[in-house]
CSV table of C-alpha atoms and ligand atoms in Angstrom, one decimal:
chain,number,residue,atom,x,y,z
I,1,MET,CA,31.7,-10.5,9.1
I,2,THR,CA,28.4,-12.3,9.1
I,3,SER,CA,26.1,-12.1,6.1
I,4,THR,CA,23.8,-9.9,8.2
I,5,ASP,CA,26.8,-7.5,8.9
I,6,GLU,CA,27.5,-7.4,5.2
I,7,PHE,CA,23.9,-6.7,4.4
I,8,ARG,CA,23.9,-3.9,7.0
I,9,ALA,CA,27.1,-2.4,5.6
I,10,ARG,CA,25.7,-2.5,2.0
I,11,ALA,CA,22.4,-0.9,3.2
I,12,ARG,CA,24.3,1.9,5.0
I,13,ALA,CA,26.4,2.6,2.0
I,14,TRP,CA,23.3,2.7,-0.3
I,15,LEU,CA,21.4,4.9,2.1
I,16,GLU,CA,24.3,7.3,2.4
I,17,GLN,CA,24.4,7.6,-1.4
I,18,ASN,CA,20.7,7.7,-2.1
I,19,ALA,CA,18.7,9.0,0.9
I,20,LYS,CA,18.6,12.3,2.7
I,21,PRO,CA,20.2,12.1,6.2
I,22,PHE,CA,17.8,13.2,8.9
I,23,ASP,CA,18.2,17.0,9.4
I,24,GLU,CA,16.8,18.4,12.6
I,25,ALA,CA,17.0,21.9,11.3
I,26,ALA,CA,15.3,21.2,8.0
I,27,GLU,CA,12.2,23.3,7.4
I,28,TYR,CA,9.0,21.3,8.1
I,29,ASP,CA,6.7,20.8,5.2
I,30,LEU,CA,3.5,22.4,6.4
I,31,GLU,CA,1.6,21.1,3.4
I,32,GLY,CA,1.8,17.7,4.9
I,33,THR,CA,2.2,16.1,1.5
I,34,ALA,CA,5.8,15.8,2.6
I,35,VAL,CA,7.1,14.3,-0.6
I,36,PRO,CA,5.8,14.5,-4.2
I,37,LEU,CA,4.2,11.2,-5.2
I,38,GLU,CA,6.5,10.8,-8.2
I,39,GLU,CA,9.6,11.2,-6.1
I,40,SER,CA,8.2,8.7,-3.7
I,41,LYS,CA,7.6,6.2,-6.4
I,42,ARG,CA,11.1,6.7,-7.9
I,43,PHE,CA,12.6,6.2,-4.4
I,44,GLN,CA,10.6,3.0,-3.7
I,45,LYS,CA,11.7,1.6,-7.1
I,46,ALA,CA,15.3,2.4,-6.4
I,47,LEU,CA,15.0,0.7,-3.0
I,48,TRP,CA,13.7,-2.4,-4.7
I,49,GLU,CA,16.4,-2.4,-7.5
I,50,ALA,CA,19.0,-2.1,-4.8
I,51,GLY,CA,17.6,-5.2,-3.0
I,52,PHE,CA,16.1,-3.4,0.1
I,53,ALA,CA,12.3,-3.7,-0.6
I,54,GLY,CA,10.3,-6.7,0.5
I,55,ILE,CA,13.4,-7.9,2.4
I,56,THR,CA,11.6,-10.9,4.0
I,57,TRP,CA,9.1,-11.5,1.2
I,58,PRO,CA,9.6,-14.5,-1.1
I,59,LYS,CA,11.6,-14.0,-4.3
I,60,GLU,CA,8.9,-15.3,-6.6
I,61,TYR,CA,6.7,-12.3,-5.6
I,62,GLY,CA,9.5,-9.7,-6.0
I,63,GLY,CA,10.9,-9.9,-2.5
I,64,GLN,CA,14.4,-10.5,-1.4
I,65,GLY,CA,13.8,-13.9,0.4
I,66,LEU,CA,15.9,-12.8,3.4
I,67,GLY,CA,15.2,-13.1,7.2
I,68,ALA,CA,14.2,-11.0,10.1
I,69,ALA,CA,17.8,-10.2,11.0
I,70,GLU,CA,18.3,-8.4,7.6
I,71,LEU,CA,15.0,-6.6,8.0
I,72,ILE,CA,15.9,-5.3,11.4
I,73,ALA,CA,19.4,-4.4,10.3
I,74,PHE,CA,17.9,-2.3,7.4
I,75,ASN,CA,15.3,-0.6,9.6
I,76,GLU,CA,18.0,0.3,12.2
I,77,GLU,CA,20.2,1.8,9.5
I,78,ALA,CA,17.3,3.6,7.8
I,79,ALA,CA,16.3,5.2,11.1
I,80,ASP,CA,19.1,7.8,10.5
I,81,PHE,CA,17.6,8.9,7.2
I,82,GLU,CA,14.4,10.4,5.8
I,83,LEU,CA,13.0,7.9,3.4
I,84,PRO,CA,10.2,9.3,1.2
I,85,THR,CA,8.2,6.1,1.3
I,86,GLY,CA,5.2,7.3,3.2
I,87,PRO,CA,2.6,6.5,0.4
I,88,PHE,CA,3.7,2.8,0.5
I,89,THR,CA,3.5,2.3,4.3
I,90,ILE,CA,-0.1,1.0,4.2
I,91,GLY,CA,0.3,-1.3,1.2
I,92,LEU,CA,3.6,-2.8,2.4
I,93,GLY,CA,2.4,-3.0,6.0
I,94,MET,CA,-1.1,-4.3,5.7
I,95,PRO,CA,-2.7,-5.4,2.4
I,96,GLY,CA,0.6,-6.7,1.1
I,97,PRO,CA,1.3,-9.1,4.0
I,98,THR,CA,-2.3,-10.1,4.0
I,99,ILE,CA,-2.2,-11.1,0.3
I,100,LEU,CA,1.0,-12.9,1.0
I,101,GLU,CA,-0.7,-14.8,3.8
I,102,LEU,CA,-4.2,-15.4,2.3
I,103,GLY,CA,-4.2,-14.4,-1.3
I,104,SER,CA,-4.4,-16.7,-4.3
I,105,GLU,CA,-1.2,-17.5,-6.3
I,106,GLU,CA,-2.6,-15.2,-9.1
I,107,GLN,CA,-3.1,-12.3,-6.6
I,108,LYS,CA,0.4,-12.7,-5.2
I,109,LYS,CA,1.9,-12.6,-8.6
I,110,ARG,CA,-0.2,-9.8,-9.9
I,111,TYR,CA,-0.2,-7.4,-6.9
I,112,LEU,CA,2.9,-7.9,-4.8
I,113,PRO,CA,5.7,-7.0,-7.3
I,114,PRO,CA,4.2,-3.7,-8.4
I,115,LEU,CA,3.7,-2.7,-4.8
I,116,LEU,CA,7.4,-3.5,-4.0
I,117,LYS,CA,8.5,-1.7,-7.1
I,118,GLY,CA,6.7,1.5,-6.2
I,119,GLU,CA,4.3,1.2,-9.1
I,120,GLU,CA,1.0,0.8,-7.2
I,121,ILE,CA,-0.3,2.4,-4.0
I,122,TRP,CA,-2.8,0.8,-1.7
I,123,CYS,CA,-5.3,1.8,1.0
I,124,GLN,CA,-7.3,0.0,3.7
I,125,LEU,CA,-11.1,0.4,3.5
I,126,PHE,CA,-12.4,-0.9,6.8
I,127,SER,CA,-13.9,1.9,8.9
I,128,GLU,CA,-17.4,3.3,8.3
I,129,PRO,CA,-19.3,6.1,9.9
I,130,SER,CA,-21.1,3.6,12.2
I,131,ALA,CA,-18.5,0.9,12.3
I,132,GLY,CA,-15.2,2.0,13.7
I,133,SER,CA,-14.2,0.1,16.9
I,134,ASP,CA,-16.9,-2.4,16.0
I,135,VAL,CA,-15.7,-3.0,12.4
I,136,ALA,CA,-18.0,-6.0,12.1
I,137,SER,CA,-21.1,-3.8,12.1
I,138,LEU,CA,-20.2,-2.6,8.7
I,139,GLN,CA,-23.0,-1.7,6.3
I,140,THR,CA,-21.2,-1.6,2.9
I,141,THR,CA,-22.7,-4.4,0.8
I,142,ALA,CA,-21.3,-6.6,-1.9
I,143,THR,CA,-24.2,-8.3,-3.9
I,144,ARG,CA,-23.6,-11.3,-6.0
I,145,THR,CA,-23.8,-11.1,-9.8
I,146,GLU,CA,-23.2,-13.8,-12.4
I,147,THR,CA,-19.5,-13.0,-12.7
I,148,GLY,CA,-18.6,-11.3,-9.4
I,149,TRP,CA,-20.0,-8.7,-7.0
I,150,ILE,CA,-21.4,-5.1,-6.9
I,151,ILE,CA,-20.2,-3.0,-4.0
I,152,ASN,CA,-22.3,-0.2,-2.5
I,153,GLY,CA,-21.6,1.9,0.6
I,154,GLN,CA,-19.4,4.3,2.4
I,155,LYS,CA,-16.0,4.1,4.1
I,156,VAL,CA,-14.4,6.8,6.3
I,157,TRP,CA,-10.9,7.8,7.6
I,158,THR,CA,-9.3,6.1,4.6
I,159,SER,CA,-5.7,7.2,4.8
I,160,GLY,CA,-4.1,7.8,1.4
I,161,ALA,CA,-7.2,7.0,-0.6
I,162,GLN,CA,-6.6,10.1,-2.7
I,163,HIS,CA,-3.6,8.6,-4.4
I,164,SER,CA,-4.3,4.9,-4.1
I,165,ASP,CA,-4.6,2.6,-7.1
I,166,TYR,CA,-6.1,-0.3,-5.1
I,167,GLY,CA,-7.9,-0.8,-1.8
I,168,ALA,CA,-8.6,-3.8,0.4
I,169,ILE,CA,-12.3,-3.4,1.3
I,170,LEU,CA,-14.5,-5.2,3.7
I,171,ALA,CA,-18.2,-5.6,2.6
I,172,ARG,CA,-21.2,-7.5,3.8
I,173,THR,CA,-22.0,-10.5,1.5
I,174,ASP,CA,-24.5,-12.3,3.7
I,175,PRO,CA,-26.8,-10.3,6.1
I,176,SER,CA,-28.7,-13.4,7.2
I,177,VAL,CA,-25.9,-14.7,9.5
I,178,PRO,CA,-24.3,-13.1,12.6
I,179,LYS,CA,-22.3,-9.9,11.9
I,180,HIS,CA,-18.8,-11.5,12.0
I,181,SER,CA,-19.7,-14.3,9.6
I,182,GLY,CA,-21.2,-12.6,6.6
I,183,ILE,CA,-18.3,-10.4,5.6
I,184,THR,CA,-15.9,-10.8,2.6
I,185,MET,CA,-12.6,-8.9,1.8
I,186,PHE,CA,-12.1,-7.7,-1.8
I,187,ILE,CA,-9.5,-6.0,-3.8
I,188,VAL,CA,-11.1,-2.9,-5.3
I,189,ASP,CA,-9.7,-0.8,-8.2
I,190,MET,CA,-9.8,2.8,-6.9
I,191,SER,CA,-10.0,4.2,-10.5
I,192,HIS,CA,-13.5,2.5,-11.0
I,193,PRO,CA,-16.0,5.3,-12.0
I,194,GLY,CA,-18.2,4.3,-9.1
I,195,VAL,CA,-15.5,5.2,-6.5
I,196,THR,CA,-15.6,8.8,-5.1
I,197,VAL,CA,-12.9,10.0,-2.8
I,198,ARG,CA,-13.5,13.2,-0.7
I,199,PRO,CA,-10.7,14.6,1.5
I,200,LEU,CA,-11.2,15.2,5.3
I,201,VAL,CA,-9.1,18.0,6.8
I,202,VAL,CA,-7.8,17.5,10.3
I,203,ALA,CA,-6.4,19.6,13.2
I,204,THR,CA,-3.0,20.0,11.6
I,205,GLY,CA,-4.6,21.6,8.5
I,206,HIS,CA,-3.7,18.6,6.3
I,207,ALA,CA,-6.0,16.1,4.7
I,208,PRO,CA,-4.5,12.7,5.3
I,209,PHE,CA,-7.8,10.8,5.2
I,210,ASN,CA,-10.8,10.6,3.1
I,211,GLU,CA,-14.4,9.6,2.9
I,212,VAL,CA,-14.8,7.1,0.1
I,213,PHE,CA,-18.2,6.3,-1.6
I,214,PHE,CA,-18.9,3.2,-3.6
I,215,ASP,CA,-21.8,3.3,-6.1
I,216,ASP,CA,-22.3,0.1,-8.0
I,217,VAL,CA,-18.6,-0.7,-8.1
I,218,GLU,CA,-18.1,-4.1,-9.9
I,219,VAL,CA,-15.4,-6.5,-8.8
I,220,SER,CA,-14.8,-10.0,-10.2
I,221,ASP,CA,-14.7,-13.2,-8.3
I,222,ASP,CA,-10.9,-13.3,-8.3
I,223,ALA,CA,-11.0,-10.0,-6.3
I,224,VAL,CA,-11.9,-11.9,-3.1
I,225,ILE,CA,-9.0,-12.1,-0.6
I,226,GLY,CA,-9.3,-15.4,1.2
I,227,ARG,CA,-12.8,-16.9,1.1
I,228,VAL,CA,-16.3,-15.5,0.6
I,229,GLY,CA,-17.9,-15.1,4.1
I,230,GLU,CA,-14.5,-15.3,5.8
I,231,GLY,CA,-13.6,-11.6,5.6
I,232,TRP,CA,-13.5,-11.2,9.4
I,233,ALA,CA,-10.7,-13.7,9.6
I,234,ALA,CA,-8.9,-11.8,6.8
I,235,ALA,CA,-9.5,-8.5,8.7
I,236,VAL,CA,-8.0,-10.0,11.8
I,237,VAL,CA,-4.9,-11.0,9.8
I,238,MET,CA,-4.6,-7.5,8.3
I,239,LEU,CA,-5.1,-5.8,11.7
I,240,ARG,CA,-2.4,-8.0,13.2
I,241,HIS,CA,0.0,-6.9,10.6
I,242,GLU,CA,-1.2,-3.3,11.0
I,243,ARG,CA,-0.7,-3.4,14.8
I,244,VAL,CA,2.9,-4.8,14.5
I,245,THR,CA,3.7,-2.2,11.8
I,246,ILE,CA,2.4,0.7,13.8
I,247,GLY,CA,3.6,-0.4,17.2
I,248,THR,CA,7.1,-1.5,16.6
I,249,GLY,CA,8.8,0.9,14.2
I,250,ALA,CA,12.6,1.2,14.7
I,251,ARG,CA,13.8,4.0,16.9
I,252,ALA,CA,14.0,6.7,14.2
I,253,ARG,CA,16.1,9.8,14.7
I,254,SER,CA,13.6,11.5,12.5
I,255,ASN,CA,10.8,10.9,15.1
I,256,PRO,CA,10.2,14.4,16.6
I,257,LEU,CA,9.0,12.8,19.8
I,258,GLY,CA,11.7,10.2,20.0
I,259,PHE,CA,14.5,10.3,22.6
I,260,ASP,CA,17.2,11.8,20.3
I,261,SER,CA,15.0,14.7,19.2
I,262,LEU,CA,13.7,15.5,22.7
I,263,LEU,CA,17.2,15.4,24.2
I,264,GLU,CA,18.3,17.9,21.5
I,265,LEU,CA,15.2,20.0,22.2
I,266,ALA,CA,16.0,20.0,26.0
I,267,ARG,CA,19.6,20.9,25.3
I,268,ALA,CA,18.7,23.7,22.9
I,269,ARG,CA,16.4,25.2,25.6
I,270,GLY,CA,19.0,24.8,28.4
I,271,LEU,CA,16.8,22.1,30.2
I,272,ASP,CA,19.0,19.1,29.9
I,273,GLY,CA,20.5,19.7,33.4
I,274,ASP,CA,17.0,20.0,35.0
I,275,PRO,CA,16.6,16.9,37.2
I,276,ALA,CA,12.9,16.4,36.4
I,277,VAL,CA,13.5,16.7,32.6
I,278,ARG,CA,16.5,14.4,32.8
I,279,ARG,CA,14.5,11.8,34.7
I,280,ARG,CA,11.8,11.8,32.1
I,281,LEU,CA,14.3,11.7,29.2
I,282,ALA,CA,15.9,8.7,30.8
I,283,LEU,CA,12.5,7.0,31.2
I,284,LEU,CA,11.7,7.8,27.5
I,285,HIS,CA,15.0,6.1,26.5
I,286,ALA,CA,14.1,3.1,28.6
I,287,ARG,CA,10.6,2.8,27.3
I,288,GLU,CA,11.7,3.3,23.6
I,289,SER,CA,14.4,0.7,24.0
I,290,ALA,CA,11.9,-1.8,25.6
I,291,LEU,CA,9.4,-1.3,22.8
I,292,SER,CA,12.0,-1.7,20.1
I,293,ALA,CA,13.2,-4.9,21.8
I,294,TYR,CA,9.6,-6.2,21.9
I,295,GLY,CA,9.2,-5.2,18.2
I,296,ARG,CA,12.3,-7.2,17.3
I,297,VAL,CA,10.9,-10.3,19.0
I,298,LEU,CA,7.5,-9.9,17.3
I,299,HIS,CA,9.1,-9.4,13.9
I,300,GLU,CA,11.4,-12.3,14.3
I,301,GLU,CA,8.6,-14.6,15.5
I,302,SER,CA,6.1,-13.5,12.9
I,303,ILE,CA,8.7,-14.1,10.1
I,304,ALA,CA,9.5,-17.5,11.6
I,305,GLY,CA,5.8,-18.4,11.5
I,306,VAL,CA,5.3,-18.2,15.3
I,307,PRO,CA,1.7,-16.9,15.9
I,308,ILE,CA,2.0,-13.5,17.6
I,309,GLY,CA,-1.8,-13.1,18.0
I,310,ALA,CA,-2.9,-10.4,20.4
I,311,ARG,CA,0.6,-9.5,21.3
I,312,GLY,CA,0.5,-7.2,18.3
I,313,SER,CA,-2.2,-5.2,20.1
I,314,ALA,CA,0.1,-5.0,23.2
I,315,ALA,CA,2.8,-3.5,21.0
I,316,LYS,CA,0.4,-1.1,19.3
I,317,LEU,CA,-1.0,0.0,22.7
I,318,ALA,CA,2.5,0.5,24.1
I,319,GLY,CA,3.5,2.6,21.0
I,320,ALA,CA,0.5,4.8,21.2
I,321,GLU,CA,0.9,5.4,25.0
I,322,LEU,CA,4.5,6.1,24.5
I,323,ALA,CA,3.8,8.8,21.8
I,324,LEU,CA,1.2,10.4,24.1
I,325,TRP,CA,3.7,10.4,27.0
I,326,ALA,CA,6.5,11.8,24.9
I,327,ALA,CA,4.1,14.5,23.6
I,328,ASP,CA,3.5,15.5,27.2
I,329,LEU,CA,7.2,15.7,27.9
I,330,ALA,CA,7.7,17.8,24.7
I,331,GLN,CA,5.0,20.2,25.8
I,332,ASP,CA,6.6,20.7,29.2
I,333,ILE,CA,10.0,21.3,27.6
I,334,LEU,CA,8.5,23.9,25.2
I,335,GLY,CA,6.3,25.6,27.8
I,336,ALA,CA,4.4,28.5,26.2
I,337,ASP,CA,6.3,28.1,23.0
I,338,VAL,CA,4.0,25.2,22.1
I,339,ALA,CA,1.4,27.8,21.3
I,340,LEU,CA,3.7,30.7,20.3
I,341,GLY,CA,5.8,28.4,18.0
I,342,GLY,CA,8.5,29.4,15.5
I,343,THR,CA,9.4,27.6,12.3
I,344,ASP,CA,12.2,25.6,14.1
I,345,LEU,CA,9.5,24.1,16.3
I,346,GLU,CA,7.0,23.1,13.6
I,347,ARG,CA,8.1,19.5,13.5
I,348,VAL,CA,7.7,18.8,17.2
I,349,VAL,CA,4.5,20.9,17.5
I,350,MET,CA,2.9,19.0,14.6
I,351,ALA,CA,3.9,15.7,16.2
I,352,ILE,CA,2.3,16.8,19.5
I,353,VAL,CA,-0.9,17.6,17.7
I,354,ALA,CA,-0.8,14.3,15.8
I,355,ALA,CA,0.0,12.1,18.8
I,356,PRO,CA,-3.6,11.4,19.9
I,357,GLY,CA,-4.3,10.0,16.4
I,358,ASN,CA,-1.9,7.1,17.3
I,359,ALA,CA,-4.3,6.2,20.1
I,360,VAL,CA,-7.2,5.9,17.6
I,361,ALA,CA,-5.6,4.6,14.3
I,362,GLY,CA,-5.6,0.9,13.9
I,363,GLY,CA,-8.1,0.5,16.8
I,364,THR,CA,-8.3,2.7,19.9
I,365,ASN,CA,-6.3,2.2,23.1
I,366,GLU,CA,-9.5,1.0,24.8
I,367,ILE,CA,-10.1,-1.6,22.2
I,368,GLN,CA,-6.4,-2.8,22.4
I,369,ARG,CA,-6.8,-3.0,26.2
I,370,ASN,CA,-9.9,-5.2,25.7
I,371,ILE,CA,-8.0,-7.5,23.3
I,372,VAL,CA,-5.0,-7.7,25.6
I,373,GLY,CA,-7.2,-8.3,28.6
I,374,GLU,CA,-9.2,-11.0,27.0
I,375,ARG,CA,-6.6,-12.8,24.8
I,376,VAL,CA,-3.3,-12.2,26.5
I,377,LEU,CA,-4.3,-12.0,30.2
I,378,GLY,CA,-7.3,-14.4,29.9
I,379,LEU,CA,-9.8,-11.9,31.6
I,380,ALA,CA,-13.5,-12.1,31.2
I,381,LYS,CA,-14.8,-11.3,27.6
I,382,ASP,CA,-16.6,-8.1,26.7
I,383,PRO,CA,-20.3,-9.2,26.7
I,384,GLY,CA,-20.8,-8.6,22.9
I,385,VAL,CA,-24.6,-9.1,23.2
I,386,ASP,CA,-25.1,-9.1,19.4
I,387,ARG,CA,-22.5,-11.7,18.5
I,388,ASN,CA,-24.9,-14.5,17.7
I,389,THR,CA,-27.8,-12.5,16.3
I,390,PRO,CA,-28.2,-12.5,12.5
I,391,TYR,CA,-27.0,-9.2,11.1
I,392,ASN,CA,-30.4,-8.4,9.5
I,393,GLN,CA,-32.1,-8.6,12.9
I,394,LEU,CA,-29.7,-6.1,14.6
I,395,LYS,CA,-30.8,-2.6,15.5
I,396,LEU,CA,-28.1,-0.4,13.8
I,397,SER,CA,-27.7,3.3,13.7
I,398,ARG,CA,-28.0,4.5,10.1
V,1,FAD,C1,-4.5,8.6,11.9
V,1,FAD,C2,-5.7,7.6,11.6
V,1,FAD,C3,-5.6,6.9,10.4
V,1,FAD,C4,-6.7,6.0,10.1
V,1,FAD,N1,-6.6,5.3,8.9
V,1,FAD,C5,-7.6,4.5,8.6
V,1,FAD,C6,-7.5,3.8,7.3
V,1,FAD,O1,-6.6,3.9,6.5
V,1,FAD,N2,-8.5,2.9,7.0
V,1,FAD,C7,-9.5,2.7,7.9
V,1,FAD,O2,-10.4,1.8,7.6
V,1,FAD,N3,-9.7,3.4,9.1
V,1,FAD,C8,-8.7,4.3,9.4
V,1,FAD,N4,-8.8,5.0,10.6
V,1,FAD,C9,-10.0,4.8,11.4
V,1,FAD,C10,-9.8,4.1,12.7
V,1,FAD,O3,-9.5,2.7,12.5
V,1,FAD,C11,-11.0,4.3,13.6
V,1,FAD,O4,-11.1,5.7,13.9
V,1,FAD,C12,-10.9,3.6,14.9
V,1,FAD,O5,-11.1,2.2,14.7
V,1,FAD,C13,-12.0,4.0,15.9
V,1,FAD,O6,-13.3,4.0,15.4
V,1,FAD,P1,-14.3,5.3,15.5
V,1,FAD,O7,-13.5,6.5,15.1
V,1,FAD,O8,-15.5,5.0,14.8
V,1,FAD,O9,-14.5,5.4,17.1
V,1,FAD,P2,-15.7,4.7,17.9
V,1,FAD,O10,-15.6,3.2,17.6
V,1,FAD,O11,-17.0,5.4,17.7
V,1,FAD,O12,-15.1,4.9,19.4
V,1,FAD,C14,-15.4,6.0,20.2
V,1,FAD,C15,-14.8,5.8,21.6
V,1,FAD,O13,-15.5,4.7,22.2
V,1,FAD,C16,-14.6,3.7,22.7
V,1,FAD,N5,-15.2,2.4,22.5
V,1,FAD,C17,-15.9,1.9,21.5
V,1,FAD,N6,-16.2,0.6,21.7
V,1,FAD,C18,-15.7,0.3,23.0
V,1,FAD,C19,-15.6,-1.0,23.7
V,1,FAD,N7,-16.2,-2.1,23.3
V,1,FAD,N8,-15.0,-0.9,25.0
V,1,FAD,C20,-14.4,0.2,25.4
V,1,FAD,N9,-14.4,1.4,24.7
V,1,FAD,C21,-15.0,1.4,23.5
V,1,FAD,C22,-13.4,3.9,21.7
V,1,FAD,O14,-12.2,3.4,22.2
V,1,FAD,C23,-13.3,5.4,21.6
V,1,FAD,O15,-12.7,6.0,22.6
V,1,FAD,C24,-7.8,5.9,10.9
V,1,FAD,C25,-7.8,6.6,12.1
V,1,FAD,C26,-6.8,7.5,12.4
V,1,FAD,C27,-6.9,8.3,13.7
């Protein structure tokens, strides 16, 4: 038995003892809050204590100091269970790895262990009402003081802001230079009195995102992630982590639009013998397997320090397209019951409604196509007419 096999067996045994196995028949939680926050924090802490949080992160920052093989083994085993770790997905997938890559020693020691131990939750404060796909047009400002900065502005679509302790925010620190150059990334304390979080209710009836307003929010100099004026480079690092995280999740049995679930659904509705449905299920299996193999490669390379660059966008695009394609198949299997419903169908119906969000979150499919076209395939660049104009001379919608 190799050390990875041993790790896998230990992970399986721990999950069997401590996590809920995926149950297709379990009632769907229509509130969308899914898991109480305290339970989620307790579970994340237990994961960490058992040695399964921060598997590839260095030990000095609370990680396990292991390799990609162990991470993949754990994710594969965990795919059979429902882990109540949702509130930590953003922190562990985006700000955490960005701090690990660009943060100061103090930031790594201060912020990474509490994140791994389930003590602090993070959000990502990039999008604004007039700066979504074109994040670099952002209007939130951070103005210099003697000891730090004062942030003013508004963010939107901030997932999980309602229960976050910290956020990674992009703000404009120099309007006299072109828009990509005058941005800085900061760590912001979400309990600061100048931070106001307002929920946004979406089509599923849940409120997973928020508008977040910043009124004279003070941050100190040591809140800067990376360097002042180099926030765009930090954003690119975070978006790369985000795209790999979103695009390459392990094939989870709990995914209502995954192969296992849709095969069950087709069986339950007597359609697993239908040649057209069988063909599409086979294609779903092939696409899912190809994406998971691609995800493995990207994880292994990124942990080994091989630059994955824009290939993260290719993975994110493929994952979003796959979810839309699977949602289409699920709708055809369900026929009119998509609308008529039934409690046993809630999971899959909610996943169908939520699927288009995958094609927007973390950058839309059109934007990923642009990135893949330009940086992977070497096609001509989007004109980007305002790239070299100082930000304060641009005509922006307010
Ligand atoms: C589920 C979900 C979770 C999210 N969570 C967060 C979060 O936690 N934090 C955060 O900061 N943001 C978050 N977002 C916001 C998300 O990043 C933005 O919605 C996204 O970047 C698109 O921006 P926009 O909505 O302003 O659309 P726009 O930029 O206005 O785009 C509108 C349309 O125009 C197209 N378009 C725009 N520019 C181009 C171009 N150059 N070429 C071709 N087509 C173009 C777009 O692809 C899109 O179809 C989340 C979004 C979703 C759906």
